Amino acid sequence: MQGISNSIVDMYESLPVPFGLVRYGVAPDHPEVKNCQDKFTEVASSPNFNFIGNVRIGQDVSLKTLANRYDAILFAYGASKDRKLGIPGEDTLQGIYAARDFVGWYNGLPEFSSLSPRLDTSDTAVIIGQGNVALDIARTLLKGVDTLRHTDMSEQALETLSTSRVKRVHVVGRRGPMQIACTIKEVRELMNLPSVTFKPIGRKLLPPDLSTLPRTARRLTKLLLEGSYTPVAEARKSWSLDFLLSPVRFVPGQPNHLLQVKAIDFQKMQFAAAEDKFAPAAKVQAAAGEELTSISTSLAFRSIGYQSEPLPGMSELGIRFDEERGIITNDDCGRLISPSEDGDEARTLPGLYCAGWVKRGPTGVIANTMEDSFATAEAIIADWGNEAPFLAGGGGWDSIKTDLAFNGEKAVSWEDWLKIDAAEKSRGKLLGKEREKLTSPQDMLGVLD
Protein backbone atom coordinates (compact mmCIF):
# COMPACT_ATOMS: atom_id res chain seq x y z
CA MET A 1 0.00 0.00 0.00
CA GLN A 2 2.97 2.30 0.60
CA GLY A 3 4.70 1.46 -2.66
CA ILE A 4 1.72 1.82 -5.02
CA SER A 5 -0.48 4.90 -4.65
CA ASN A 6 -4.16 4.26 -3.91
CA SER A 7 -3.68 0.51 -3.92
CA ILE A 8 -6.23 -1.62 -2.06
CA VAL A 9 -5.30 -4.92 -0.43
CA ASP A 10 -7.92 -7.60 0.32
CA MET A 11 -6.65 -10.44 2.54
CA TYR A 12 -8.63 -13.69 2.51
CA GLU A 13 -8.41 -16.10 5.45
CA SER A 14 -10.16 -19.46 5.79
CA LEU A 15 -10.70 -19.02 9.54
CA PRO A 16 -12.78 -16.21 11.08
CA VAL A 17 -9.66 -14.89 12.84
CA PRO A 18 -6.35 -13.42 11.56
CA PHE A 19 -2.65 -13.95 12.36
CA GLY A 20 -2.27 -17.56 11.19
CA LEU A 21 1.05 -19.04 12.31
CA VAL A 22 1.60 -16.31 14.91
CA ARG A 23 -1.67 -17.21 16.64
CA TYR A 24 -1.59 -20.98 16.15
CA GLY A 25 2.08 -21.92 15.71
CA VAL A 26 4.11 -19.81 18.14
CA ALA A 27 4.66 -21.45 21.54
CA PRO A 28 2.31 -19.97 24.20
CA ASP A 29 5.29 -19.23 26.49
CA HIS A 30 6.89 -17.09 23.77
CA PRO A 31 4.53 -14.09 23.81
CA GLU A 32 7.31 -11.73 22.70
CA VAL A 33 7.41 -13.50 19.33
CA LYS A 34 3.79 -12.51 18.79
CA ASN A 35 4.58 -8.79 18.96
CA CYS A 36 4.50 -8.67 15.15
CA GLN A 37 0.71 -8.76 15.54
CA ASP A 38 0.95 -5.08 16.51
CA LYS A 39 2.35 -4.22 13.08
CA PHE A 40 -0.26 -6.36 11.37
CA THR A 41 -2.99 -4.58 13.34
CA GLU A 42 -1.57 -1.21 12.28
CA VAL A 43 -1.76 -2.26 8.63
CA ALA A 44 -5.28 -3.59 9.08
CA SER A 45 -6.45 -0.21 10.39
CA SER A 46 -5.88 1.35 6.96
CA PRO A 47 -9.05 2.13 4.95
CA ASN A 48 -7.27 0.57 1.97
CA PHE A 49 -7.05 -2.85 3.66
CA ASN A 50 -9.84 -5.41 3.96
CA PHE A 51 -9.63 -8.51 6.16
CA ILE A 52 -12.00 -11.15 4.78
CA GLY A 53 -12.20 -14.05 7.20
CA ASN A 54 -14.14 -17.32 7.10
CA VAL A 55 -13.73 -17.54 3.32
CA ARG A 56 -12.01 -20.57 1.77
CA ILE A 57 -10.26 -19.85 -1.50
CA GLY A 58 -10.94 -22.62 -4.00
CA GLN A 59 -14.17 -23.55 -2.23
CA ASP A 60 -16.25 -20.50 -1.24
CA VAL A 61 -14.55 -18.35 -3.87
CA SER A 62 -12.74 -19.82 -6.88
CA LEU A 63 -9.29 -18.74 -8.00
CA LYS A 64 -10.76 -18.07 -11.45
CA THR A 65 -13.18 -15.58 -9.86
CA LEU A 66 -10.33 -13.83 -8.08
CA ALA A 67 -8.28 -13.66 -11.27
CA ASN A 68 -11.17 -11.87 -12.97
CA ARG A 69 -11.67 -9.35 -10.15
CA TYR A 70 -8.11 -8.32 -9.17
CA ASP A 71 -4.97 -6.86 -10.72
CA ALA A 72 -2.79 -9.26 -8.73
CA ILE A 73 -3.06 -12.31 -6.45
CA LEU A 74 -0.45 -13.04 -3.79
CA PHE A 75 -0.39 -16.57 -2.37
CA ALA A 76 0.87 -16.61 1.23
CA TYR A 77 -1.09 -19.46 2.80
CA GLY A 78 1.78 -21.35 4.42
CA ALA A 79 1.98 -25.11 4.98
CA SER A 80 -1.18 -27.05 5.76
CA LYS A 81 0.20 -30.53 6.37
CA ASP A 82 3.21 -32.18 7.97
CA ARG A 83 5.81 -34.42 6.39
CA LYS A 84 5.55 -38.14 7.16
CA LEU A 85 8.26 -40.65 7.96
CA GLY A 86 6.77 -43.36 5.75
CA ILE A 87 7.55 -46.24 8.12
CA PRO A 88 5.41 -49.15 9.41
CA GLY A 89 3.02 -48.33 12.24
CA GLU A 90 3.03 -44.57 11.62
CA ASP A 91 -0.61 -44.41 10.50
CA THR A 92 -2.01 -47.44 12.33
CA LEU A 93 -0.80 -47.28 15.94
CA GLN A 94 -2.11 -45.08 18.72
CA GLY A 95 0.15 -42.77 20.68
CA ILE A 96 1.87 -41.24 17.63
CA TYR A 97 1.20 -37.56 16.97
CA ALA A 98 2.25 -35.13 14.27
CA ALA A 99 3.97 -32.03 15.63
CA ARG A 100 1.65 -29.79 13.61
CA ASP A 101 -1.40 -31.45 15.17
CA PHE A 102 -0.05 -31.28 18.72
CA VAL A 103 1.11 -27.67 18.47
CA GLY A 104 -2.18 -26.68 16.84
CA TRP A 105 -4.09 -28.48 19.60
CA TYR A 106 -2.41 -26.72 22.53
CA ASN A 107 -2.67 -23.39 20.68
CA GLY A 108 -6.42 -23.77 20.14
CA LEU A 109 -6.46 -24.34 16.36
CA PRO A 110 -10.04 -25.44 15.55
CA GLU A 111 -8.83 -28.18 13.21
CA PHE A 112 -7.25 -30.06 16.14
CA SER A 113 -9.51 -29.12 19.05
CA SER A 114 -10.62 -32.76 19.40
CA LEU A 115 -7.13 -34.30 19.28
CA SER A 116 -7.10 -35.47 22.95
CA PRO A 117 -3.49 -36.69 23.14
CA ARG A 118 -2.81 -39.30 25.83
CA LEU A 119 0.08 -37.97 27.89
CA ASP A 120 -0.61 -40.33 30.80
CA THR A 121 0.43 -43.57 29.11
CA SER A 122 4.21 -43.35 29.45
CA ASP A 123 6.96 -41.68 31.47
CA THR A 124 9.05 -41.45 28.28
CA ALA A 125 8.30 -39.42 25.15
CA VAL A 126 10.21 -39.61 21.88
CA ILE A 127 10.26 -36.70 19.43
CA ILE A 128 11.60 -37.52 15.97
CA GLY A 129 13.21 -34.38 14.56
CA GLN A 130 15.51 -31.76 16.08
CA GLY A 131 14.18 -28.42 14.89
CA ASN A 132 12.63 -25.59 16.90
CA VAL A 133 9.16 -27.14 16.81
CA ALA A 134 10.55 -30.36 18.28
CA LEU A 135 12.16 -28.40 21.11
CA ASP A 136 8.93 -26.43 21.67
CA ILE A 137 7.15 -29.76 22.22
CA ALA A 138 9.91 -31.02 24.51
CA ARG A 139 9.74 -27.85 26.60
CA THR A 140 5.95 -28.05 26.81
CA LEU A 141 6.13 -31.65 28.06
CA LEU A 142 8.86 -30.94 30.62
CA LYS A 143 7.78 -27.55 31.88
CA GLY A 144 5.59 -27.35 34.97
CA VAL A 145 1.99 -26.88 33.88
CA ASP A 146 1.45 -24.13 36.46
CA THR A 147 4.02 -21.97 34.65
CA LEU A 148 1.86 -22.19 31.51
CA ARG A 149 -1.47 -21.21 33.08
CA HIS A 150 -0.87 -17.49 32.53
CA THR A 151 -0.25 -18.00 28.79
CA ASP A 152 -2.89 -18.22 26.06
CA MET A 153 -2.59 -22.02 25.93
CA SER A 154 -6.06 -23.52 25.79
CA GLU A 155 -7.64 -24.65 29.06
CA GLN A 156 -8.24 -28.04 27.46
CA ALA A 157 -4.51 -28.43 26.83
CA LEU A 158 -3.60 -27.29 30.34
CA GLU A 159 -5.93 -29.89 31.82
CA THR A 160 -4.39 -32.66 29.70
CA LEU A 161 -0.84 -31.55 30.52
CA SER A 162 -1.71 -31.68 34.24
CA THR A 163 -2.26 -35.45 33.84
CA SER A 164 1.05 -36.04 32.03
CA ARG A 165 3.37 -38.77 33.32
CA VAL A 166 6.29 -37.73 31.08
CA LYS A 167 9.63 -37.58 32.93
CA ARG A 168 12.07 -38.23 30.07
CA VAL A 169 12.11 -36.80 26.56
CA HIS A 170 14.31 -38.09 23.72
CA VAL A 171 14.74 -35.63 20.82
CA VAL A 172 16.07 -37.80 18.00
CA GLY A 173 17.84 -36.88 14.76
CA ARG A 174 19.41 -38.70 11.79
CA ARG A 175 22.63 -36.68 11.81
CA GLY A 176 24.92 -35.16 14.44
CA PRO A 177 24.93 -32.12 16.74
CA MET A 178 26.62 -29.90 14.15
CA GLN A 179 23.67 -30.42 11.78
CA ILE A 180 20.73 -29.74 14.11
CA ALA A 181 18.25 -27.16 12.85
CA CYS A 182 17.23 -25.61 16.18
CA THR A 183 18.31 -22.19 17.44
CA ILE A 184 20.21 -21.12 20.54
CA LYS A 185 17.17 -19.63 22.28
CA GLU A 186 15.21 -22.88 22.27
CA VAL A 187 18.16 -24.94 23.53
CA ARG A 188 18.95 -22.43 26.29
CA GLU A 189 15.37 -22.45 27.53
CA LEU A 190 15.43 -26.23 27.89
CA MET A 191 18.81 -26.13 29.62
CA ASN A 192 17.44 -23.62 32.15
CA LEU A 193 14.22 -25.44 33.07
CA PRO A 194 14.04 -25.96 36.84
CA SER A 195 14.38 -29.58 38.02
CA VAL A 196 15.16 -30.76 34.47
CA THR A 197 18.58 -32.12 33.50
CA PHE A 198 20.22 -32.76 30.12
CA LYS A 199 22.07 -35.93 29.19
CA PRO A 200 25.59 -34.92 28.04
CA ILE A 201 26.56 -35.35 24.39
CA GLY A 202 29.50 -37.58 23.46
CA ARG A 203 32.52 -35.32 23.03
CA LYS A 204 33.61 -37.10 19.84
CA LEU A 205 30.56 -35.71 18.06
CA LEU A 206 31.70 -32.14 18.68
CA PRO A 207 34.71 -30.28 17.20
CA PRO A 208 37.84 -30.35 19.40
CA ASP A 209 38.49 -26.66 18.74
CA LEU A 210 35.37 -24.50 18.98
CA SER A 211 37.27 -21.36 18.02
CA THR A 212 37.25 -22.47 14.36
CA LEU A 213 33.45 -22.44 14.20
CA PRO A 214 31.28 -19.57 12.95
CA ARG A 215 29.88 -17.46 15.81
CA THR A 216 26.37 -18.94 15.91
CA ALA A 217 27.59 -22.55 15.68
CA ARG A 218 30.23 -21.85 18.32
CA ARG A 219 27.69 -20.43 20.78
CA LEU A 220 25.28 -23.33 20.25
CA THR A 221 28.04 -25.95 20.62
CA LYS A 222 29.31 -24.30 23.79
CA LEU A 223 25.78 -24.35 25.19
CA LEU A 224 25.47 -28.06 24.43
CA LEU A 225 28.80 -28.74 26.15
CA GLU A 226 27.92 -26.74 29.25
CA GLY A 227 24.70 -28.66 29.57
CA SER A 228 21.87 -28.21 31.99
CA TYR A 229 21.38 -25.70 34.80
CA THR A 230 20.06 -28.50 37.05
CA PRO A 231 22.49 -31.18 38.35
CA VAL A 232 21.43 -34.78 37.73
CA ALA A 233 21.03 -35.46 41.46
CA GLU A 234 18.49 -32.65 41.81
CA ALA A 235 16.47 -33.36 38.67
CA ARG A 236 12.97 -34.78 38.54
CA LYS A 237 12.87 -34.87 34.73
CA SER A 238 15.43 -35.20 31.92
CA TRP A 239 15.88 -34.73 28.21
CA SER A 240 18.43 -35.73 25.62
CA LEU A 241 19.45 -35.04 22.05
CA ASP A 242 19.93 -38.47 20.49
CA PHE A 243 22.02 -38.38 17.31
CA LEU A 244 22.70 -40.63 14.31
CA LEU A 245 19.42 -42.56 14.61
CA SER A 246 16.96 -43.03 11.74
CA PRO A 247 13.50 -44.42 12.57
CA VAL A 248 12.70 -47.75 10.94
CA ARG A 249 9.35 -48.76 12.44
CA PHE A 250 6.91 -48.18 15.27
CA VAL A 251 6.54 -51.38 17.26
CA PRO A 252 3.06 -52.43 18.46
CA GLY A 253 2.33 -53.57 22.00
CA GLN A 254 1.58 -57.06 23.26
CA PRO A 255 -1.64 -58.92 22.24
CA ASN A 256 -3.85 -56.87 24.56
CA HIS A 257 -2.44 -53.59 23.23
CA LEU A 258 -1.85 -54.27 19.54
CA LEU A 259 -3.10 -50.85 18.51
CA GLN A 260 -0.77 -48.95 20.89
CA VAL A 261 2.84 -48.13 20.05
CA LYS A 262 5.24 -49.86 22.45
CA ALA A 263 8.63 -48.83 21.08
CA ILE A 264 10.45 -47.31 18.13
CA ASP A 265 13.21 -49.15 16.29
CA PHE A 266 16.01 -47.01 14.89
CA GLN A 267 18.73 -47.71 12.38
CA LYS A 268 22.10 -46.54 13.67
CA MET A 269 23.72 -44.11 11.25
CA GLN A 270 27.28 -43.01 10.58
CA PHE A 271 28.86 -40.21 8.63
CA ALA A 272 29.88 -41.15 5.09
CA ALA A 273 33.60 -41.86 4.77
CA ALA A 274 34.42 -38.71 2.79
CA GLU A 275 32.26 -36.43 4.96
CA ASP A 276 33.45 -33.87 7.49
CA LYS A 277 31.17 -34.77 10.41
CA PHE A 278 31.37 -31.20 11.69
CA ALA A 279 30.15 -29.65 8.42
CA PRO A 280 26.55 -28.34 8.46
CA ALA A 281 25.63 -30.31 5.32
CA ALA A 282 27.43 -33.56 6.25
CA LYS A 283 25.68 -36.67 4.92
CA VAL A 284 25.09 -39.91 6.80
CA GLN A 285 24.52 -43.53 5.85
CA ALA A 286 23.41 -46.70 7.61
CA ALA A 287 26.07 -48.00 9.99
CA ALA A 288 27.92 -51.12 8.99
CA GLY A 289 26.12 -54.28 10.04
CA GLU A 290 22.72 -52.56 9.88
CA GLU A 291 22.54 -52.26 13.66
CA LEU A 292 19.18 -51.44 15.17
CA THR A 293 18.47 -49.89 18.52
CA SER A 294 15.12 -49.42 20.23
CA ILE A 295 13.57 -46.84 22.56
CA SER A 296 10.58 -48.03 24.60
CA THR A 297 7.68 -45.58 24.69
CA SER A 298 3.94 -45.34 24.14
CA LEU A 299 4.14 -41.62 23.30
CA ALA A 300 5.83 -40.39 20.12
CA PHE A 301 5.84 -37.21 18.04
CA ARG A 302 6.80 -36.77 14.39
CA SER A 303 8.46 -33.37 13.83
CA ILE A 304 10.33 -33.52 10.53
CA GLY A 305 8.84 -30.48 8.84
CA TYR A 306 5.71 -29.08 7.26
CA GLN A 307 4.60 -29.05 3.64
CA SER A 308 2.37 -26.80 1.55
CA GLU A 309 -0.37 -28.09 -0.73
CA PRO A 310 -1.81 -26.69 -3.96
CA LEU A 311 -5.15 -24.87 -3.88
CA PRO A 312 -8.11 -26.04 -5.98
CA GLY A 313 -8.15 -24.27 -9.33
CA MET A 314 -4.41 -23.51 -9.58
CA SER A 315 -3.88 -25.62 -12.67
CA GLU A 316 -6.75 -23.79 -14.39
CA LEU A 317 -4.71 -20.57 -14.08
CA GLY A 318 -1.57 -22.29 -15.36
CA ILE A 319 0.06 -22.31 -11.90
CA ARG A 320 2.67 -25.00 -11.42
CA PHE A 321 2.98 -26.54 -7.95
CA ASP A 322 6.18 -28.44 -7.14
CA GLU A 323 4.83 -31.41 -5.16
CA GLU A 324 8.28 -32.67 -4.21
CA ARG A 325 9.44 -29.36 -2.71
CA GLY A 326 5.98 -28.31 -1.57
CA ILE A 327 6.17 -24.84 -3.15
CA ILE A 328 4.58 -22.86 -5.97
CA THR A 329 7.05 -22.63 -8.83
CA ASN A 330 8.48 -19.10 -8.78
CA ASP A 331 11.53 -17.06 -9.78
CA ASP A 332 12.81 -16.76 -6.16
CA CYS A 333 11.62 -13.14 -6.10
CA GLY A 334 8.00 -14.23 -5.70
CA ARG A 335 6.83 -14.04 -9.33
CA LEU A 336 5.02 -17.20 -10.41
CA ILE A 337 6.54 -18.85 -13.47
CA SER A 338 5.63 -21.67 -15.77
CA PRO A 339 8.77 -23.61 -16.78
CA SER A 340 9.08 -24.33 -20.47
CA GLU A 341 8.93 -27.99 -21.48
CA ASP A 342 11.22 -27.43 -24.48
CA GLY A 343 14.05 -25.90 -22.46
CA ASP A 344 13.31 -22.28 -23.29
CA GLU A 345 13.21 -19.58 -20.63
CA ALA A 346 10.38 -19.96 -18.10
CA ARG A 347 7.29 -17.83 -18.71
CA THR A 348 6.18 -15.37 -16.01
CA LEU A 349 2.50 -15.59 -15.07
CA PRO A 350 1.25 -11.97 -15.04
CA GLY A 351 -0.15 -10.71 -11.76
CA LEU A 352 0.51 -13.90 -9.80
CA TYR A 353 2.91 -13.91 -6.84
CA CYS A 354 3.77 -15.92 -3.73
CA ALA A 355 5.49 -15.33 -0.38
CA GLY A 356 6.51 -17.22 2.73
CA TRP A 357 6.60 -20.98 3.10
CA VAL A 358 4.66 -21.61 -0.09
CA LYS A 359 7.38 -19.64 -1.90
CA ARG A 360 10.57 -21.09 -0.41
CA GLY A 361 9.52 -24.02 1.79
CA PRO A 362 8.83 -24.25 5.56
CA THR A 363 12.16 -22.98 6.87
CA GLY A 364 13.31 -20.16 9.12
CA VAL A 365 11.58 -18.15 11.82
CA ILE A 366 8.91 -15.43 11.54
CA ALA A 367 11.53 -12.74 10.88
CA ASN A 368 12.76 -14.70 7.84
CA THR A 369 9.23 -15.00 6.53
CA MET A 370 8.65 -11.27 6.93
CA GLU A 371 11.85 -10.45 5.04
CA ASP A 372 10.81 -12.85 2.31
CA SER A 373 7.39 -11.17 2.09
CA PHE A 374 9.01 -7.74 1.79
CA ALA A 375 11.03 -9.07 -1.17
CA THR A 376 7.87 -10.24 -2.94
CA ALA A 377 6.18 -6.89 -2.25
CA GLU A 378 9.15 -5.12 -3.84
CA ALA A 379 8.76 -7.34 -6.91
CA ILE A 380 5.09 -6.36 -7.22
CA ILE A 381 5.92 -2.67 -6.83
CA ALA A 382 8.69 -2.92 -9.43
CA ASP A 383 6.44 -4.71 -11.92
CA TRP A 384 3.69 -2.13 -11.46
CA GLY A 385 6.14 0.72 -11.93
CA ASN A 386 7.57 -0.90 -15.05
CA GLU A 387 4.06 -1.37 -16.45
CA ALA A 388 4.47 -5.13 -16.63
CA PRO A 389 1.36 -7.19 -17.52
CA PHE A 390 -1.05 -7.88 -14.65
CA LEU A 391 -4.44 -9.59 -14.32
CA ALA A 392 -7.64 -8.17 -15.75
CA GLY A 393 -8.52 -6.15 -12.65
CA GLY A 394 -12.06 -5.50 -11.49
CA GLY A 395 -14.07 -4.65 -8.45
CA GLY A 396 -12.16 -6.76 -5.92
CA TRP A 397 -13.98 -7.64 -2.71
CA ASP A 398 -16.82 -5.21 -3.39
CA SER A 399 -17.73 -7.20 -6.50
CA ILE A 400 -17.39 -10.59 -4.78
CA LYS A 401 -19.13 -10.13 -1.43
CA THR A 402 -22.58 -9.83 -2.96
CA ASP A 403 -22.23 -13.25 -4.61
CA LEU A 404 -20.82 -14.72 -1.39
CA ALA A 405 -23.73 -13.42 0.68
CA PHE A 406 -26.15 -14.78 -1.92
CA ASN A 407 -24.62 -18.25 -1.38
CA GLY A 408 -25.23 -17.99 2.37
CA GLU A 409 -21.60 -17.64 3.46
CA LYS A 410 -20.67 -15.31 6.34
CA ALA A 411 -17.51 -13.28 5.71
CA VAL A 412 -15.79 -11.85 8.79
CA SER A 413 -14.51 -8.26 8.64
CA TRP A 414 -11.76 -6.66 10.72
CA GLU A 415 -14.42 -5.02 12.87
CA ASP A 416 -15.95 -8.46 13.44
CA TRP A 417 -12.55 -9.81 14.46
CA LEU A 418 -12.21 -7.06 17.05
CA LYS A 419 -15.45 -8.31 18.63
CA ILE A 420 -14.10 -11.88 18.71
CA ASP A 421 -10.83 -10.56 20.13
CA ALA A 422 -12.69 -8.76 22.93
CA ALA A 423 -14.70 -11.89 23.74
CA GLU A 424 -11.53 -14.00 24.00
CA LYS A 425 -9.85 -11.46 26.24
CA SER A 426 -12.92 -11.34 28.45
CA ARG A 427 -12.85 -15.14 28.78
CA GLY A 428 -9.15 -14.99 29.58
CA LYS A 429 -9.57 -12.33 32.26
CA LEU A 430 -11.84 -14.67 34.21
CA LEU A 431 -9.02 -17.25 34.16
CA GLY A 432 -6.19 -14.87 35.00
CA LYS A 433 -4.65 -14.90 31.51
CA GLU A 434 -4.49 -12.61 28.49
CA ARG A 435 -7.04 -14.54 26.46
CA GLU A 436 -8.84 -17.85 26.23
CA LYS A 437 -9.20 -18.62 22.52
CA LEU A 438 -12.42 -19.78 21.01
CA THR A 439 -11.61 -23.15 19.43
CA SER A 440 -14.41 -23.58 16.91
CA PRO A 441 -15.49 -21.35 13.99
CA GLN A 442 -19.08 -21.73 15.18
CA ASP A 443 -18.25 -20.23 18.58
CA MET A 444 -16.30 -17.42 16.89
CA LEU A 445 -19.20 -16.60 14.60
CA GLY A 446 -21.57 -16.91 17.54
CA VAL A 447 -19.96 -13.83 19.07
CA LEU A 448 -21.19 -11.85 16.07
CA ASP A 449 -24.85 -12.92 16.30
GROMACS .gro file of N, CA, C and O in nm, residues 21-69:
model
  196
   21LEU      N    1  -0.002  -1.835   1.158
   21LEU     CA    2   0.105  -1.904   1.231
   21LEU      C    3   0.139  -1.834   1.362
   21LEU      O    4   0.175  -1.901   1.461
   22VAL      N    5   0.128  -1.703   1.367
   22VAL     CA    6   0.160  -1.631   1.491
   22VAL      C    7   0.062  -1.670   1.601
   22VAL      O    8   0.100  -1.690   1.717
   23ARG      N    9  -0.063  -1.685   1.566
   23ARG     CA   10  -0.167  -1.721   1.664
   23ARG      C   11  -0.163  -1.870   1.698
   23ARG      O   12  -0.178  -1.907   1.815
   24TYR      N   13  -0.142  -1.954   1.596
   24TYR     CA   14  -0.159  -2.098   1.615
   24TYR      C   15  -0.029  -2.180   1.610
   24TYR      O   16  -0.033  -2.300   1.629
   25GLY      N   17   0.084  -2.116   1.581
   25GLY     CA   18   0.208  -2.192   1.571
   25GLY      C   19   0.316  -2.153   1.669
   25GLY      O   20   0.403  -2.232   1.703
   26VAL      N   21   0.311  -2.028   1.718
   26VAL     CA   22   0.411  -1.981   1.814
   26VAL      C   23   0.380  -2.040   1.951
   26VAL      O   24   0.264  -2.044   1.994
   27ALA      N   25   0.485  -2.085   2.022
   27ALA     CA   26   0.466  -2.145   2.154
   27ALA      C   27   0.399  -2.045   2.248
   27ALA      O   28   0.435  -1.927   2.250
   28PRO      N   29   0.302  -2.088   2.329
   28PRO     CA   30   0.231  -1.997   2.420
   28PRO      C   31   0.323  -1.925   2.518
   28PRO      O   32   0.291  -1.814   2.562
   29ASP      N   33   0.436  -1.988   2.554
   29ASP     CA   34   0.529  -1.923   2.649
   29ASP      C   35   0.632  -1.835   2.579
   29ASP      O   36   0.732  -1.797   2.639
   30HIS      N   37   0.604  -1.802   2.452
   30HIS     CA   38   0.689  -1.709   2.377
   30HIS      C   39   0.606  -1.589   2.331
   30HIS      O   40   0.599  -1.559   2.211
   31PRO      N   41   0.541  -1.519   2.422
   31PRO     CA   42   0.453  -1.409   2.381
   31PRO      C   43   0.525  -1.297   2.308
   31PRO      O   44   0.465  -1.227   2.226
   32GLU      N   45   0.656  -1.280   2.337
   32GLU     CA   46   0.731  -1.173   2.270
   32GLU      C   47   0.740  -1.194   2.120
   32GLU      O   48   0.750  -1.098   2.043
   33VAL      N   49   0.734  -1.320   2.076
   33VAL     CA   50   0.741  -1.350   1.933
   33VAL      C   51   0.615  -1.302   1.863
   33VAL      O   52   0.616  -1.274   1.742
   34LYS      N   53   0.507  -1.290   1.938
   34LYS     CA   54   0.379  -1.251   1.879
   34LYS      C   55   0.364  -1.100   1.867
   34LYS      O   56   0.258  -1.051   1.825
   35ASN      N   57   0.467  -1.025   1.903
   35ASN     CA   58   0.458  -0.879   1.896
   35ASN      C   59   0.436  -0.828   1.754
   35ASN      O   60   0.390  -0.714   1.735
   36CYS      N   61   0.470  -0.910   1.654
   36CYS     CA   62   0.450  -0.867   1.515
   36CYS      C   63   0.302  -0.845   1.486
   36CYS      O   64   0.266  -0.779   1.388
   37GLN      N   65   0.214  -0.900   1.572
   37GLN     CA   66   0.071  -0.876   1.554
   37GLN      C   67   0.038  -0.726   1.563
   37GLN      O   68  -0.058  -0.680   1.501
   38ASP      N   69   0.118  -0.653   1.639
   38ASP     CA   70   0.095  -0.508   1.651
   38ASP      C   71   0.110  -0.439   1.517
   38ASP      O   72   0.031  -0.350   1.482
   39LYS      N   73   0.213  -0.481   1.441
   39LYS     CA   74   0.235  -0.422   1.308
   39LYS      C   75   0.124  -0.463   1.213
   39LYS      O   76   0.074  -0.382   1.134
   40PHE      N   77   0.083  -0.589   1.223
   40PHE     CA   78  -0.026  -0.636   1.137
   40PHE      C   79  -0.155  -0.558   1.167
   40PHE      O   80  -0.229  -0.521   1.075
   41THR      N   81  -0.179  -0.532   1.295
   41THR     CA   82  -0.299  -0.458   1.334
   41THR      C   83  -0.294  -0.315   1.281
   41THR      O   84  -0.395  -0.259   1.237
   42GLU      N   85  -0.175  -0.256   1.282
   42GLU     CA   86  -0.157  -0.121   1.228
   42GLU      C   87  -0.192  -0.117   1.080
   42GLU      O   88  -0.261  -0.026   1.033
   43VAL      N   89  -0.146  -0.218   1.006
   43VAL     CA   90  -0.176  -0.226   0.863
   43VAL      C   91  -0.326  -0.243   0.842
   43VAL      O   92  -0.387  -0.179   0.754
   44ALA      N   93  -0.386  -0.329   0.926
   44ALA     CA   94  -0.528  -0.359   0.908
   44ALA      C   95  -0.618  -0.239   0.937
   44ALA      O   96  -0.734  -0.236   0.894
   45SER      N   97  -0.565  -0.139   1.007
   45SER     CA   98  -0.645  -0.021   1.039
   45SER      C   99  -0.658   0.074   0.920
   45SER      O  100  -0.737   0.169   0.924
   46SER      N  101  -0.582   0.049   0.814
   46SER     CA  102  -0.588   0.135   0.696
   46SER      C  103  -0.722   0.116   0.623
   46SER      O  104  -0.771   0.004   0.608
   47PRO      N  105  -0.781   0.224   0.573
   47PRO     CA  106  -0.905   0.213   0.495
   47PRO      C  107  -0.884   0.141   0.362
   47PRO      O  108  -0.981   0.101   0.297
   48ASN      N  109  -0.758   0.125   0.322
   48ASN     CA  110  -0.727   0.057   0.197
   48ASN      C  111  -0.700  -0.092   0.215
   48ASN      O  112  -0.655  -0.160   0.123
   49PHE      N  113  -0.727  -0.143   0.337
   49PHE     CA  114  -0.705  -0.285   0.366
   49PHE      C  115  -0.837  -0.348   0.409
   49PHE      O  116  -0.911  -0.292   0.490
   50ASN      N  117  -0.865  -0.466   0.357
   50ASN     CA  118  -0.984  -0.541   0.396
   50ASN      C  119  -0.944  -0.680   0.443
   50ASN      O  120  -0.881  -0.756   0.369
   51PHE      N  121  -0.977  -0.714   0.568
   51PHE     CA  122  -0.963  -0.851   0.616
   51PHE      C  123  -1.094  -0.923   0.585
   51PHE      O  124  -1.202  -0.875   0.618
   52ILE      N  125  -1.082  -1.039   0.520
   52ILE     CA  126  -1.200  -1.115   0.478
   52ILE      C  127  -1.185  -1.257   0.533
   52ILE      O  128  -1.123  -1.344   0.471
   53GLY      N  129  -1.234  -1.277   0.654
   53GLY     CA  130  -1.220  -1.405   0.720
   53GLY      C  131  -1.335  -1.500   0.694
   53GLY      O  132  -1.441  -1.459   0.644
   54ASN      N  133  -1.313  -1.628   0.726
   54ASN     CA  134  -1.414  -1.732   0.710
   54ASN      C  135  -1.449  -1.757   0.564
   54ASN      O  136  -1.561  -1.797   0.531
   55VAL      N  137  -1.353  -1.732   0.475
   55VAL     CA  138  -1.373  -1.754   0.332
   55VAL      C  139  -1.261  -1.844   0.280
   55VAL      O  140  -1.143  -1.810   0.290
   56ARG      N  141  -1.298  -1.959   0.226
   56ARG     CA  142  -1.201  -2.057   0.177
   56ARG      C  143  -1.180  -2.039   0.026
   56ARG      O  144  -1.275  -2.054  -0.051
   57ILE      N  145  -1.058  -2.003  -0.008
   57ILE     CA  146  -1.026  -1.985  -0.150
   57ILE      C  147  -1.020  -2.123  -0.217
   57ILE      O  148  -0.955  -2.215  -0.167
   58GLY      N  149  -1.087  -2.133  -0.331
   58GLY     CA  150  -1.094  -2.262  -0.400
   58GLY      C  151  -1.221  -2.337  -0.366
   58GLY      O  152  -1.255  -2.436  -0.432
   59GLN      N  153  -1.290  -2.292  -0.260
   59GLN     CA  154  -1.417  -2.355  -0.223
   59GLN      C  155  -1.531  -2.251  -0.220
   59GLN      O  156  -1.624  -2.258  -0.299
   60ASP      N  157  -1.522  -2.155  -0.129
   60ASP     CA  158  -1.625  -2.050  -0.124
   60ASP      C  159  -1.609  -1.951  -0.239
   60ASP      O  160  -1.709  -1.900  -0.292
   61VAL      N  161  -1.485  -1.924  -0.275
   61VAL     CA  162  -1.455  -1.835  -0.387
   61VAL      C  163  -1.348  -1.903  -0.473
   61VAL      O  164  -1.245  -1.946  -0.420
   62SER      N  165  -1.371  -1.914  -0.601
   62SER     CA  166  -1.274  -1.982  -0.688
   62SER      C  167  -1.158  -1.891  -0.724
   62SER      O  168  -1.172  -1.768  -0.724
   63LEU      N  169  -1.045  -1.952  -0.755
   63LEU     CA  170  -0.929  -1.874  -0.800
   63LEU      C  171  -0.960  -1.804  -0.932
   63LEU      O  172  -0.913  -1.692  -0.957
   64LYS      N  173  -1.041  -1.869  -1.017
   64LYS     CA  174  -1.076  -1.807  -1.145
   64LYS      C  175  -1.154  -1.678  -1.121
   64LYS      O  176  -1.133  -1.576  -1.190
   65THR      N  177  -1.243  -1.680  -1.020
   65THR     CA  178  -1.318  -1.558  -0.986
   65THR      C  179  -1.224  -1.448  -0.941
   65THR      O  180  -1.235  -1.332  -0.982
   66LEU      N  181  -1.128  -1.483  -0.855
   66LEU     CA  182  -1.033  -1.383  -0.808
   66LEU      C  183  -0.952  -1.324  -0.923
   66LEU      O  184  -0.928  -1.203  -0.929
   67ALA      N  185  -0.910  -1.412  -1.014
   67ALA     CA  186  -0.828  -1.366  -1.127
   67ALA      C  187  -0.903  -1.268  -1.216
   67ALA      O  188  -0.841  -1.183  -1.282
   68ASN      N  189  -1.035  -1.278  -1.215
   68ASN     CA  190  -1.117  -1.187  -1.297
   68ASN      C  191  -1.156  -1.059  -1.225
   68ASN      O  192  -1.213  -0.968  -1.286
   69ARG      N  193  -1.124  -1.051  -1.094
   69ARG     CA  194  -1.167  -0.935  -1.015
   69ARG      C  195  -1.051  -0.853  -0.958
   69ARG      O  196  -1.074  -0.752  -0.892
   0.00000   0.00000   0.00000
